[in-house]
Coordinates of C-alpha atoms in Angstrom, one line a residue:
K1 CA -9.9 -21.9 -6.5
S2 CA -11.8 -20.0 -9.2
K3 CA -11.6 -21.3 -12.7
R4 CA -13.1 -18.2 -14.2
P5 CA -10.8 -17.0 -17.0
G6 CA -11.2 -13.3 -16.1
L7 CA -10.0 -13.7 -12.5
M8 CA -7.3 -16.1 -13.5
Q9 CA -5.9 -13.6 -16.1
L10 CA -6.2 -10.7 -13.6
C11 CA -4.2 -12.7 -11.1
R12 CA -1.5 -13.6 -13.6
K13 CA -1.2 -10.0 -14.6
M14 CA -0.4 -9.1 -11.0
Y15 CA 1.9 -12.1 -10.5
L16 CA -0.6 -13.4 -7.9
K17 CA -0.8 -17.2 -7.3
Q18 CA -4.4 -17.9 -6.6
R19 CA -3.6 -20.6 -4.0
N20 CA -1.7 -18.0 -1.9
I21 CA -4.1 -15.0 -2.2
T22 CA -4.5 -13.0 1.0
E23 CA -7.1 -10.5 2.2
D24 CA -4.5 -7.7 1.3
D25 CA -4.3 -9.0 -2.2
V26 CA -8.1 -8.8 -2.5
G27 CA -8.3 -5.4 -0.9
F28 CA -5.4 -3.6 -2.5
M29 CA -4.9 -5.4 -5.8
I30 CA -7.9 -7.3 -7.1
A31 CA -10.8 -5.2 -5.9
P32 CA -9.4 -1.8 -7.0
R33 CA -9.1 -3.1 -10.6
I34 CA -12.6 -4.4 -10.6
N35 CA -13.9 -1.1 -9.0
A36 CA -12.0 0.9 -11.7
A37 CA -14.6 -0.1 -14.2
S38 CA -17.3 2.0 -12.5
R39 CA -15.0 4.7 -11.3
M40 CA -13.4 5.4 -14.7
D41 CA -15.7 3.9 -17.4
I42 CA -18.4 1.3 -17.8
P43 CA -19.3 -0.9 -14.8
M44 CA -20.4 -3.7 -17.2
D45 CA -16.7 -4.3 -18.1
A46 CA -16.1 -5.7 -14.6
F47 CA -19.2 -7.9 -14.9
K48 CA -17.9 -9.2 -18.2
L49 CA -14.5 -9.9 -16.7
L50 CA -16.1 -12.0 -13.9
T51 CA -18.5 -13.9 -16.2
T52 CA -16.7 -14.5 -19.5
S53 CA -15.7 -18.0 -20.5
D54 CA -13.6 -16.7 -23.4
E55 CA -9.8 -16.6 -22.8
V56 CA -9.1 -13.9 -25.3
E57 CA -11.9 -11.6 -23.9
A58 CA -10.6 -12.3 -20.4
G59 CA -7.1 -11.2 -21.4
T60 CA -8.3 -8.1 -23.1
L61 CA -10.5 -7.0 -20.2
S62 CA -7.9 -7.8 -17.5
T63 CA -5.3 -5.7 -19.4
Y64 CA -7.9 -2.9 -19.8
L65 CA -8.9 -2.8 -16.1
D66 CA -5.3 -2.8 -15.1
K67 CA -4.7 0.2 -17.4
I68 CA -7.6 2.3 -16.2
N69 CA -6.8 1.5 -12.6
N70 CA -3.4 3.0 -13.1
R71 CA -5.0 6.1 -14.6
R72 CA -7.4 6.2 -11.6
K73 CA -4.5 6.2 -9.2
G74 CA -2.9 9.2 -10.9
L75 CA -6.2 11.2 -10.9
V76 CA -6.9 10.4 -7.2
G77 CA -3.3 11.4 -6.4
A78 CA -3.9 14.7 -8.2
I79 CA -7.1 15.4 -6.4
T80 CA -5.6 14.6 -3.0
R81 CA -2.6 16.9 -3.7
E82 CA -5.0 19.7 -4.7
I83 CA -7.1 19.4 -1.6
K84 CA -4.0 19.3 0.7
K85 CA -2.7 22.5 -1.0
R86 CA -6.0 24.2 -0.2
I87 CA -6.1 23.2 3.4
D88 CA -4.8 25.8 5.8
E89 CA -3.3 23.8 8.7
D90 CA -3.3 26.9 10.9
D91 CA -7.1 27.2 10.5
L92 CA -8.1 23.6 10.2
K93 CA -11.8 23.1 10.9
D94 CA -13.2 20.0 12.8
V95 CA -14.9 18.9 9.5
I96 CA -13.2 19.3 6.1
V97 CA -15.6 20.2 3.3
M98 CA -14.1 20.9 -0.1
G99 CA -15.0 20.5 -3.7
N100 CA -14.6 21.4 -7.3
P101 CA -17.4 21.7 -9.9
D102 CA -15.1 19.9 -12.3
G103 CA -14.4 17.0 -9.9
R104 CA -15.4 13.5 -10.8
P105 CA -17.6 12.1 -8.0
S106 CA -16.6 8.5 -8.6
L107 CA -13.0 9.3 -7.6
L108 CA -13.8 11.3 -4.5
G109 CA -14.3 8.5 -2.0
I110 CA -10.6 7.4 -2.2
A111 CA -9.4 11.0 -2.0
A112 CA -11.7 11.6 1.0
N113 CA -10.3 8.5 2.7
N114 CA -6.7 9.8 2.2
I115 CA -7.5 13.2 3.5
S116 CA -9.5 12.0 6.6
E117 CA -6.6 9.6 7.5
S118 CA -4.0 12.4 7.1
Y119 CA -5.8 15.0 9.1
K120 CA -7.9 12.7 11.5
R121 CA -11.1 14.6 10.7
P122 CA -14.4 13.8 9.0
T123 CA -14.0 14.8 5.3
F124 CA -16.6 15.7 2.7
L125 CA -15.5 16.1 -0.9
W126 CA -17.9 17.0 -3.7
G127 CA -17.9 17.4 -7.5
R128 CA -20.2 17.3 -10.5
D129 CA -20.2 14.9 -13.3
G130 CA -22.5 16.5 -15.9
G131 CA -25.6 16.2 -13.7
T132 CA -27.9 18.9 -12.3
Y133 CA -26.8 18.3 -8.7
L134 CA -23.5 18.1 -6.9
K135 CA -22.4 14.7 -5.6
G136 CA -19.8 13.8 -3.1
S137 CA -18.3 11.2 -0.8
C138 CA -17.4 11.4 2.9
R139 CA -15.2 9.5 5.4
S140 CA -15.4 9.6 9.1
G141 CA -11.7 9.7 10.0
N142 CA -12.9 7.2 12.7
I143 CA -14.0 10.3 14.8
V144 CA -17.8 10.3 14.4
N145 CA -20.5 8.2 12.6
V146 CA -20.9 10.1 9.3
M147 CA -24.4 8.8 8.8
T148 CA -25.4 10.3 12.2
L149 CA -23.5 13.5 11.4
M150 CA -25.4 14.0 8.1
S151 CA -28.8 13.1 9.7
K152 CA -28.3 16.0 12.2
V153 CA -27.9 18.5 9.4
P154 CA -31.3 20.1 8.3
R155 CA -32.8 17.7 5.8
D156 CA -33.1 20.3 3.0
F157 CA -29.3 20.5 2.8
F158 CA -29.1 17.0 1.2
I159 CA -31.1 15.8 -1.8
D160 CA -30.0 12.3 -0.7
F161 CA -27.4 10.6 1.4
G162 CA -26.5 7.1 2.5
G163 CA -23.7 4.9 3.7
H164 CA -22.5 3.5 7.1
A165 CA -20.6 4.7 10.1
F166 CA -17.3 5.1 8.4
S167 CA -18.1 6.2 4.9
G168 CA -21.0 7.6 2.8
G169 CA -22.1 9.4 -0.2
F170 CA -24.4 12.5 -0.6
S171 CA -25.9 14.8 -3.2
T172 CA -26.8 18.4 -2.7
S173 CA -27.7 21.5 -4.7
H174 CA -25.6 24.4 -5.9
E175 CA -27.5 26.7 -3.6
K176 CA -26.9 24.7 -0.4
I177 CA -23.2 23.7 -0.9
H178 CA -22.0 27.1 0.3
E179 CA -23.6 26.6 3.7
L180 CA -23.0 22.9 4.1
E181 CA -19.7 23.3 6.0
K182 CA -21.3 25.6 8.5
E183 CA -24.2 23.1 9.1
L184 CA -21.9 20.1 9.4
L185 CA -19.6 21.9 11.9
K186 CA -22.7 22.8 13.9
A187 CA -23.9 19.2 13.9
Y188 CA -20.4 17.9 14.7
G189 CA -20.3 20.2 17.8
V190 CA -23.2 18.4 19.5
M191 CA -22.1 14.9 18.6
E192 CA -20.3 12.4 20.8
K193 CA -16.8 11.7 19.5
N194 CA -15.1 8.4 19.3
K195 CA -12.3 8.1 21.7
E196 CA -8.9 7.7 20.2
E197 CA -8.4 4.0 19.7
L198 CA -5.8 2.3 21.8
K199 CA -3.5 -0.1 20.0
F200 CA -2.1 -3.0 21.9
I201 CA 1.3 -4.4 20.9
D202 CA 1.1 -8.2 20.8
K203 CA 4.8 -9.0 21.0
K204 CA 8.3 -7.7 20.9
L205 CA 10.3 -9.1 18.0
S206 CA 13.8 -8.7 16.4
L207 CA 14.2 -8.0 12.7
D208 CA 15.6 -11.6 12.4
D209 CA 12.2 -12.9 13.5
V210 CA 10.7 -11.5 10.3
N211 CA 11.0 -14.7 8.3
W212 CA 8.8 -17.2 6.5
D213 CA 8.5 -19.5 9.6
T214 CA 6.9 -16.6 11.5
Y215 CA 4.7 -15.7 8.6
K216 CA 3.4 -19.2 8.4
I217 CA 2.3 -18.9 12.0
L218 CA 0.5 -15.6 11.3
E219 CA -1.2 -17.1 8.2
R220 CA -3.0 -19.5 10.5
L221 CA -4.7 -16.6 12.2
A222 CA -6.0 -15.1 8.8
P223 CA -8.0 -13.8 7.2
F224 CA -7.5 -10.4 8.9
G225 CA -9.9 -7.5 8.9
Q226 CA -11.9 -5.2 11.1
E227 CA -13.0 -7.8 13.6
N228 CA -9.7 -9.7 13.4
E229 CA -6.9 -7.3 13.2
K230 CA -3.3 -8.2 12.3
P231 CA -1.0 -8.8 15.2
L232 CA 1.1 -5.7 16.1
F233 CA 4.8 -6.0 16.8
I234 CA 7.4 -3.7 18.2
F235 CA 11.0 -3.7 17.0
E236 CA 13.2 -1.8 19.5
N237 CA 16.4 0.1 18.9
I238 CA 16.7 -0.6 15.2
Q239 CA 19.0 1.5 13.0
I240 CA 17.8 3.0 9.7
I241 CA 20.2 2.2 6.9
D242 CA 18.2 4.0 4.2
I243 CA 15.1 6.0 3.9
K244 CA 13.2 7.4 1.0
D245 CA 9.8 8.6 -0.4
F246 CA 8.7 6.6 -3.4
G247 CA 5.8 6.4 -5.9
K248 CA 5.1 8.6 -8.8
E249 CA 4.0 11.4 -6.5
K250 CA 6.6 10.6 -3.8
N251 CA 3.7 10.1 -1.3
H252 CA 4.8 6.7 0.2
L253 CA 7.6 6.0 2.7
Q254 CA 10.2 3.2 2.7
I255 CA 12.6 2.7 5.5
D256 CA 15.3 0.0 5.2
F257 CA 17.0 -1.9 8.1
K258 CA 19.7 -4.5 8.2
K259 CA 19.1 -7.8 10.0
E260 CA 21.8 -9.1 12.4
S261 CA 21.9 -12.3 10.3
G262 CA 22.5 -10.2 7.2
G263 CA 20.1 -9.1 4.5
K264 CA 17.8 -6.2 4.4
I265 CA 14.2 -5.8 5.6
S266 CA 12.0 -2.9 4.5
A267 CA 9.2 -1.1 6.3
I268 CA 6.5 0.6 4.1
G269 CA 4.1 3.4 4.9
F270 CA 1.6 4.2 2.2
F271 CA 0.5 7.9 2.1
K272 CA 3.2 8.7 4.7
T273 CA 6.3 10.7 4.0
I274 CA 9.5 11.6 5.8
N275 CA 7.9 15.0 6.6
D276 CA 5.1 13.3 8.5
F277 CA 7.5 12.6 11.3
N278 CA 8.8 16.2 11.9
G279 CA 12.2 15.5 10.5
R280 CA 13.1 12.9 13.1
L281 CA 13.7 10.2 10.5
K282 CA 17.1 10.1 8.8
K283 CA 19.8 7.6 7.9
D284 CA 21.5 6.0 10.9
S285 CA 18.7 7.1 13.3
I286 CA 17.8 4.6 16.0
I287 CA 14.1 4.1 16.4
D288 CA 11.4 1.9 17.9
L289 CA 9.1 0.7 15.1
V290 CA 5.5 -0.6 15.6
A291 CA 4.5 -2.6 12.6
T292 CA 2.7 -5.6 11.1
I293 CA 4.3 -8.3 9.0
E294 CA 3.0 -8.7 5.5
K295 CA 3.9 -10.5 2.3
S296 CA 4.5 -8.3 -0.7
T297 CA 3.7 -9.7 -4.2
F298 CA 4.6 -6.5 -6.0
G299 CA 7.6 -8.2 -7.7
R300 CA 7.8 -11.5 -9.4
S301 CA 9.0 -13.2 -6.2
P302 CA 7.1 -12.7 -3.0
E303 CA 9.0 -11.1 -0.1
L304 CA 8.3 -10.2 3.5
R305 CA 8.2 -6.6 4.6
L306 CA 6.8 -4.5 7.5
R307 CA 3.9 -2.2 7.3
I308 CA 4.5 1.0 9.5
I309 CA 1.9 1.6 12.1
D310 CA 3.8 4.0 14.3
I311 CA 7.4 5.2 15.0
I312 CA 8.3 6.0 18.6

């Protein structure tokens, strides 16, 4: 309902209709562009976007934030690829600690999130941005509370740290960084680990059930989030008609299926690739898919698609 020119212009740039905005639109499209100001340049630019009453300034700022967000995605992708190349999967530690003195700390949180999700481990990434100390970000991988983990490390290893159970930030000295992995592993060894979370499938559906009538029912349960997760559905014995990795870095997965009533439905897995499933996925394969249903506003016209949770 906002009449703020900056938000209105930002939504128009992404072909989002304000009256139809979902929590996914906020989390994956609007917020990253606002956050890009502090990650890439001057935080005040985001403040100006949200507060300006000038249509011209709003247009300029929304275009600029969109541009630097695209640049941010490229840089985060490069950091993530570099870290993955350095990881020895045959000698994977319980806690991943890596860094680069030339790394930009403001981008490390997203990269740490990608790494912790890929390897299901707490991940600590550090860099330096012209300051005296090293700064970093950490993510829990949903295995341990990272704040508790850091608090069990001898206090002189951190100049400062903060955050919450799932993510945090820290600063440390050049002298201590070489021993930080050893201390984090020692602390991890005495901590209670989170049990692997069971996911309960809410209902079995057919691909033909993925339609706007079904989506309207799901919308009534929104907004979804940590304490109100999206319903999970299983689609059994469905045949892959096409499969590909996409994105500039080819780090996302798209699988296409054909509905019995005709037409195509796609399932998307961000930061998943064909290789993540041990070569089991190929054209004409029959699979059972666990997924959520979501509305994509990536193109000019909204469309329904599936978000891959698991493939059985």
